[in-house]
CSV table of C-alpha atoms and ligand atoms in Angstrom, one decimal:
chain,number,residue,atom,x,y,z
A,15,MET,CA,80.2,119.9,62.1
A,16,ASN,CA,83.7,119.1,63.3
A,17,PRO,CA,84.0,117.4,66.7
A,18,LEU,CA,85.3,119.6,69.5
A,19,LYS,CA,89.0,119.4,70.3
A,20,GLY,CA,91.1,120.6,73.3
A,21,PRO,CA,89.7,121.0,76.8
A,22,ASP,CA,86.1,121.6,75.7
A,23,GLY,CA,86.2,118.6,73.4
A,24,PHE,CA,87.7,116.4,76.1
A,25,ASN,CA,84.9,117.5,78.6
A,26,GLU,CA,82.2,116.9,76.1
A,27,PHE,CA,83.5,113.5,75.0
A,28,TYR,CA,83.7,112.2,78.6
A,29,LEU,CA,80.5,113.8,79.7
A,30,SER,CA,78.7,112.0,76.9
A,31,MET,CA,80.3,108.7,78.0
A,32,TYR,CA,79.9,109.0,81.8
A,33,GLY,CA,77.0,111.4,82.1
A,34,GLU,CA,76.3,112.9,85.5
A,35,ARG,CA,79.2,110.9,86.9
A,36,TRP,CA,81.8,112.9,84.9
A,37,ALA,CA,82.1,115.9,87.2
A,38,ALA,CA,82.9,113.7,90.2
A,39,LEU,CA,85.3,111.5,88.1
A,40,LYS,CA,87.1,114.6,86.9
A,41,GLU,CA,87.5,115.9,90.4
A,42,ALA,CA,88.8,112.5,91.6
A,43,LEU,CA,91.3,112.4,88.7
A,44,LEU,CA,92.8,115.7,89.7
A,45,ALA,CA,93.0,114.8,93.5
A,46,PRO,CA,96.2,113.5,95.1
A,47,LYS,CA,96.8,109.8,94.5
A,48,LYS,CA,97.1,107.1,97.2
A,49,HIS,CA,99.8,104.4,96.7
A,50,VAL,CA,100.3,100.8,97.5
A,51,ALA,CA,103.8,99.8,98.5
A,52,VAL,CA,104.3,96.2,97.4
A,53,LEU,CA,106.9,94.6,99.6
A,54,ASN,CA,110.0,93.2,97.9
A,55,PRO,CA,110.7,89.9,99.7
A,56,TRP,CA,114.3,89.9,98.3
A,57,SER,CA,115.0,93.1,100.3
A,58,HIS,CA,113.9,91.4,103.6
A,59,PHE,CA,112.3,94.8,104.5
A,60,LYS,CA,109.5,94.8,107.1
A,61,PHE,CA,106.8,97.4,107.4
A,62,LEU,CA,107.3,99.0,110.9
A,63,GLU,CA,103.7,99.3,112.0
A,64,VAL,CA,100.8,97.0,111.0
A,65,PRO,CA,100.4,97.9,107.4
A,66,LEU,CA,97.1,99.2,106.0
A,67,THR,CA,95.9,96.8,103.3
A,68,VAL,CA,93.5,96.7,100.4
A,69,SER,CA,91.4,93.5,100.8
A,70,GLY,CA,91.9,90.8,98.1
A,71,LEU,CA,95.5,91.5,97.2
A,72,SER,CA,97.8,88.6,97.6
A,73,PHE,CA,101.1,90.6,97.7
A,74,GLU,CA,102.2,91.8,101.1
A,75,HIS,CA,101.7,95.6,101.0
A,76,ASP,CA,101.0,98.9,102.8
A,77,VAL,CA,98.8,101.8,101.7
A,78,LYS,CA,99.5,105.6,102.1
A,79,GLU,CA,99.1,108.8,100.2
A,80,LEU,CA,102.8,109.5,100.4
A,81,PHE,CA,105.6,107.0,100.9
A,82,PRO,CA,109.3,107.8,101.0
A,83,ARG,CA,111.1,106.8,97.8
A,84,PRO,CA,112.0,103.1,97.7
A,85,GLU,CA,115.4,102.6,99.3
A,86,PRO,CA,117.8,99.6,99.1
A,87,THR,CA,118.1,97.6,102.3
A,88,HIS,CA,121.4,96.2,103.5
A,89,HIS,CA,120.6,93.1,101.4
A,90,GLY,CA,121.1,95.4,98.4
A,91,TYR,CA,117.6,95.5,96.9
A,92,LEU,CA,114.8,98.1,97.0
A,93,ASN,CA,112.4,97.7,99.8
A,94,TYR,CA,109.1,98.2,98.0
A,95,TYR,CA,107.5,99.0,94.6
A,96,LEU,CA,104.9,101.9,94.6
A,97,MET,CA,101.8,101.5,92.4
A,98,ASP,CA,98.1,102.0,92.2
A,99,ALA,CA,96.2,99.2,93.9
A,100,ALA,CA,94.2,98.7,90.6
A,101,SER,CA,97.4,98.0,88.7
A,102,ILE,CA,97.8,94.9,90.9
A,103,LEU,CA,94.5,93.4,89.7
A,104,PRO,CA,95.6,92.2,86.2
A,105,VAL,CA,98.4,90.1,87.8
A,106,GLU,CA,95.9,88.7,90.4
A,107,ALA,CA,93.5,87.9,87.6
A,108,LEU,CA,96.2,86.0,85.6
A,109,ASP,CA,96.5,83.5,88.6
A,110,ILE,CA,100.2,82.8,87.6
A,111,GLN,CA,101.6,79.5,89.0
A,112,PRO,CA,105.3,78.8,89.4
A,113,GLY,CA,106.6,77.1,86.3
A,114,GLU,CA,104.2,78.7,83.8
A,115,LYS,CA,105.3,80.4,80.6
A,116,VAL,CA,104.2,84.1,80.8
A,117,VAL,CA,104.5,87.0,78.5
A,118,ASP,CA,104.0,90.6,79.4
A,119,LEU,CA,103.5,92.2,76.0
A,120,CYS,CA,103.8,95.9,76.9
A,121,ALA,CA,105.9,95.6,80.1
A,122,ALA,CA,107.7,98.9,80.7
A,123,PRO,CA,108.5,100.4,83.1
A,124,GLY,CA,108.0,97.0,84.7
A,125,GLY,CA,105.7,97.1,87.8
A,126,LYS,CA,103.5,94.3,86.6
A,127,SER,CA,106.4,92.3,85.4
A,128,PHE,CA,107.9,92.5,88.9
A,129,LEU,CA,104.7,91.1,90.3
A,130,CYS,CA,104.6,88.4,87.7
A,131,ALA,CA,108.2,87.5,88.7
A,132,LEU,CA,107.2,87.3,92.3
A,133,LYS,CA,104.4,84.9,91.4
A,134,LEU,CA,106.7,82.7,89.3
A,135,LYS,CA,109.1,82.2,92.2
A,136,GLY,CA,112.1,81.8,89.9
A,137,GLN,CA,110.4,78.9,87.9
A,138,GLY,CA,109.0,78.8,84.4
A,139,LEU,CA,109.5,81.8,82.1
A,140,LEU,CA,108.6,85.5,82.0
A,141,ILE,CA,109.2,87.5,78.8
A,142,SER,CA,108.9,91.2,79.5
A,143,ASN,CA,108.4,92.9,76.1
A,144,ASP,CA,108.4,96.5,75.1
A,145,ARG,CA,109.0,98.2,71.8
A,146,SER,CA,110.6,101.3,73.3
A,147,ALA,CA,114.4,101.0,74.0
A,148,ALA,CA,114.3,103.8,76.6
A,149,ARG,CA,111.5,102.1,78.4
A,150,ARG,CA,113.1,98.7,78.2
A,151,ALA,CA,116.0,100.1,80.1
A,152,ARG,CA,113.6,100.8,82.9
A,153,ILE,CA,112.5,97.1,83.0
A,154,HIS,CA,116.2,96.1,83.3
A,155,GLN,CA,116.6,98.7,86.0
A,156,VAL,CA,113.5,97.4,87.9
A,157,PHE,CA,114.8,93.8,87.7
A,158,ASP,CA,118.3,94.7,88.8
A,159,THR,CA,117.3,96.9,91.7
A,160,TYR,CA,114.6,94.5,93.0
A,161,ILE,CA,115.6,91.0,92.1
A,162,PRO,CA,118.9,89.2,92.8
A,163,LYS,CA,120.7,88.0,89.6
A,164,THR,CA,120.5,84.4,90.7
A,165,GLU,CA,116.7,84.7,90.7
A,166,GLN,CA,116.5,86.4,87.3
A,167,LYS,CA,117.4,83.2,85.3
A,168,ASN,CA,113.8,82.8,84.1
A,169,LEU,CA,113.4,86.5,83.2
A,170,THR,CA,113.9,87.8,79.6
A,171,VAL,CA,113.4,91.3,78.2
A,172,THR,CA,112.5,91.5,74.5
A,173,SER,CA,111.7,94.3,72.0
A,174,TYR,CA,109.0,93.0,69.6
A,175,ASP,CA,106.1,94.9,68.2
A,176,ALA,CA,103.2,93.4,70.2
A,177,THR,CA,100.8,93.9,67.2
A,178,LYS,CA,102.9,91.5,65.1
A,179,TRP,CA,104.1,88.9,67.6
A,180,SER,CA,101.7,86.3,66.3
A,181,LEU,CA,103.4,86.4,62.9
A,182,TYR,CA,106.3,84.6,64.6
A,183,GLN,CA,104.9,82.5,67.4
A,184,LYS,CA,101.5,80.8,68.0
A,185,ASN,CA,100.0,78.7,70.9
A,186,MET,CA,103.1,79.2,73.1
A,187,TYR,CA,102.2,80.8,76.5
A,188,ASP,CA,100.1,79.8,79.5
A,189,LYS,CA,99.4,83.4,80.5
A,190,VAL,CA,99.6,86.6,78.5
A,191,LEU,CA,99.4,90.1,80.0
A,192,LEU,CA,98.4,92.8,77.6
A,193,ASP,CA,98.6,96.1,79.6
A,194,ALA,CA,98.1,98.1,76.5
A,195,PRO,CA,99.3,101.7,75.7
A,196,CYS,CA,96.2,103.9,76.1
A,197,SER,CA,94.7,107.4,76.3
A,198,SER,CA,95.7,107.7,80.0
A,199,GLU,CA,93.2,110.5,80.6
A,200,ARG,CA,94.6,111.2,84.1
A,201,HIS,CA,97.9,112.4,82.5
A,202,VAL,CA,96.1,114.4,79.8
A,203,LEU,CA,94.1,116.3,82.5
A,204,GLU,CA,97.2,117.0,84.5
A,205,ASP,CA,99.1,118.4,81.5
A,206,SER,CA,97.6,121.6,79.9
A,207,LYS,CA,99.7,121.2,76.7
A,208,GLU,CA,98.4,117.6,76.3
A,209,LEU,CA,94.9,118.7,77.0
A,210,ALA,CA,95.1,121.5,74.4
A,211,LEU,CA,96.2,118.9,71.8
A,212,TRP,CA,93.4,116.4,72.7
A,213,ALA,CA,91.1,115.3,69.9
A,214,PRO,CA,88.6,112.5,69.7
A,215,GLY,CA,90.5,110.8,66.9
A,216,ARG,CA,93.2,110.0,69.4
A,217,THR,CA,91.3,107.4,71.4
A,218,LYS,CA,89.9,105.9,68.1
A,219,ALA,CA,93.5,105.5,66.7
A,220,ILE,CA,94.8,103.9,70.0
A,221,ALA,CA,91.8,101.5,70.0
A,222,ILE,CA,92.9,100.2,66.6
A,223,THR,CA,96.4,99.4,67.9
A,224,GLN,CA,95.0,97.8,71.1
A,225,PHE,CA,92.7,95.5,69.1
A,226,ALA,CA,95.7,94.4,66.9
A,227,MET,CA,97.6,93.6,70.1
A,228,LEU,CA,94.7,91.6,71.5
A,229,ALA,CA,94.2,89.7,68.3
A,230,SER,CA,98.0,88.8,68.4
A,231,ALA,CA,97.7,87.8,72.1
A,232,LEU,CA,94.9,85.4,71.3
A,233,ASP,CA,97.1,83.6,68.8
A,234,ILE,CA,100.2,83.4,71.0
A,235,VAL,CA,98.5,82.2,74.2
A,236,LYS,CA,98.0,78.4,74.4
A,237,VAL,CA,94.6,76.9,73.9
A,238,GLY,CA,93.2,76.8,77.4
A,239,GLY,CA,95.5,79.7,78.5
A,240,THR,CA,94.5,83.1,79.8
A,241,ILE,CA,95.0,86.6,78.6
A,242,VAL,CA,94.4,89.7,80.7
A,243,TYR,CA,93.7,92.8,78.7
A,244,SER,CA,94.0,96.0,80.7
A,245,THR,CA,94.3,99.8,80.3
A,246,CYS,CA,94.3,102.9,82.5
A,247,ALA,CA,91.9,104.5,80.0
A,248,LEU,CA,88.5,106.0,80.7
A,249,SER,CA,87.4,105.8,77.1
A,250,GLN,CA,85.1,102.8,76.5
A,251,LEU,CA,86.5,102.7,73.0
A,252,GLU,CA,89.7,101.3,74.6
A,253,ASN,CA,87.9,99.0,77.2
A,254,ASP,CA,84.7,97.1,76.7
A,255,ASP,CA,84.5,98.1,73.0
A,256,ILE,CA,87.8,96.2,72.3
A,257,ILE,CA,86.3,93.0,73.8
A,258,LYS,CA,83.1,93.6,71.8
A,259,LYS,CA,85.2,93.7,68.7
A,260,LEU,CA,86.9,90.5,69.7
A,261,TYR,CA,83.5,88.9,69.8
A,262,ALA,CA,82.7,90.2,66.4
A,263,LYS,CA,86.0,89.2,64.8
A,264,ARG,CA,87.1,86.1,66.7
A,265,ALA,CA,83.8,84.5,67.7
A,266,GLY,CA,84.1,81.0,69.2
A,267,ARG,CA,87.8,81.2,69.8
A,268,PHE,CA,87.6,82.5,73.4
A,269,GLU,CA,85.4,82.9,76.5
A,270,LEU,CA,85.4,85.6,79.1
A,271,LEU,CA,86.2,84.6,82.7
A,272,ARG,CA,84.2,86.9,84.9
A,273,LYS,CA,86.2,87.8,88.0
A,274,GLU,CA,85.1,90.0,90.9
A,275,PHE,CA,87.4,92.1,93.0
A,276,SER,CA,87.0,93.8,96.4
A,277,PHE,CA,87.0,97.2,94.8
A,278,GLY,CA,85.6,98.5,91.5
A,279,GLU,CA,82.6,97.6,89.5
A,280,PRO,CA,81.6,95.1,86.8
A,281,THR,CA,81.2,96.3,83.2
A,282,GLU,CA,79.6,94.5,80.3
A,283,PHE,CA,82.7,92.4,79.6
A,284,GLY,CA,85.2,93.2,82.4
A,285,TRP,CA,85.9,95.1,85.5
A,286,GLN,CA,86.6,98.8,86.0
A,287,VAL,CA,88.1,100.7,88.9
A,288,LEU,CA,87.2,104.4,88.9
A,289,PRO,CA,88.7,106.9,91.3
A,290,ASP,CA,85.4,108.7,92.3
A,291,THR,CA,84.1,105.7,94.2
A,292,THR,CA,87.4,103.8,95.1
A,293,GLY,CA,90.2,106.4,95.2
A,294,TRP,CA,92.1,104.0,92.8
A,295,GLY,CA,92.4,103.8,89.1
A,296,PRO,CA,91.1,104.6,86.5
A,297,PHE,CA,91.8,101.0,85.4
A,298,TYR,CA,90.0,98.5,83.2
A,299,LEU,CA,90.6,94.8,82.8
A,300,ALA,CA,89.0,91.8,81.0
A,301,VAL,CA,90.0,88.2,81.5
A,302,ILE,CA,89.9,86.0,78.3
A,303,LYS,CA,90.4,82.3,78.1
A,304,ARG,CA,91.4,80.9,74.7
A,305,LEU,CA,89.1,78.0,73.5
A,306,ARG,CA,90.7,77.2,70.1
B,19,SAM,C1,100.7,101.1,79.8
B,19,SAM,S1,102.3,101.0,79.4
B,19,SAM,C2,102.8,99.5,80.2
B,19,SAM,C3,102.9,99.6,81.7
B,19,SAM,C4,103.5,98.3,82.3
B,19,SAM,N1,102.7,97.2,82.0
B,19,SAM,C5,103.8,98.4,83.8
B,19,SAM,O1,103.0,97.9,84.6
B,19,SAM,O2,104.8,99.0,84.2
B,19,SAM,C6,102.3,100.6,77.7
B,19,SAM,C7,103.7,100.2,77.1
B,19,SAM,O3,103.5,99.7,75.8
B,19,SAM,C8,104.6,100.0,75.0
B,19,SAM,N2,104.2,99.8,73.6
B,19,SAM,C9,103.6,100.7,72.8
B,19,SAM,N3,103.4,100.2,71.6
B,19,SAM,C10,103.9,98.9,71.6
B,19,SAM,C11,104.0,97.9,70.6
B,19,SAM,N4,103.5,98.0,69.4
B,19,SAM,N5,104.6,96.7,71.0
B,19,SAM,C12,105.2,96.6,72.2
B,19,SAM,N6,105.1,97.5,73.2
B,19,SAM,C13,104.5,98.7,72.9
B,19,SAM,C14,105.0,101.4,75.4
B,19,SAM,O4,106.4,101.6,75.2
B,19,SAM,C15,104.7,101.4,77.0
B,19,SAM,O5,105.8,101.1,77.7
């Protein structure tokens, strides 16, 4: 029998993955989102009242359901960057130190690259890569509206295919962020046309690309360096199963660094933030240290 497609197939697929939790998860996915406004220090903006904060985040920030759109201050740079709190975790997990060589393999529109740039404090190197020209334009726009040109000397935007990067470079970077393209089920649920087109083969196909990217990341990070693999997918095929496959295909070449955060829950190999319990996410991350 052919697997179900469209809205029914989608429901059945995630019900079989999340069981009784699926109903609450689905409701949370369709609920209005909260945002974190990460302060842009180059704007010299100050939050007026004492900001609400999510514990464990090292960037100065405020939390609300609705923020006004970011505005430039009289210093000429936008005051804050709006994101999901869970999207900050991969950058926290990378533990970037000023002076390190960092690559963000799938960087557009550039929120996490902006955070990486904040951590580097103008030192070392950040390569923000994305294969899509239109989306690379967004990275340039983020850099130019948030960061003074004089502070951008260590920032580069590139256009490589992340699955093939290791054909050209090996053992080069202290930290690699792989925030991979994924099923992004929240967006599928919000878009009836996308939902009508949904089929289980889609997450399987995306998982193949994600694994190729992670295998490439393992070659380009230095021995002793760290990779953070992350997605905003709910499908386990794109989350823990990718790490399981890395164990099967690259045994002995890496170890997992188990990190805990103030929100979310541990999974077999990583950490997942789900909106039914936290109001943030969905988001998954795993932290990998290259051994050889
Ligand atoms: C989840 S988004 C990244 C979000 C980004 N990290 C951020 O925080 O703003 C995934 C990105 O991967 C890019 N991408 C897809 N396939 C790629 C490939 N083979 N090589 C490089 N980038 C790719 C897409 O264009 C997309 O911008």
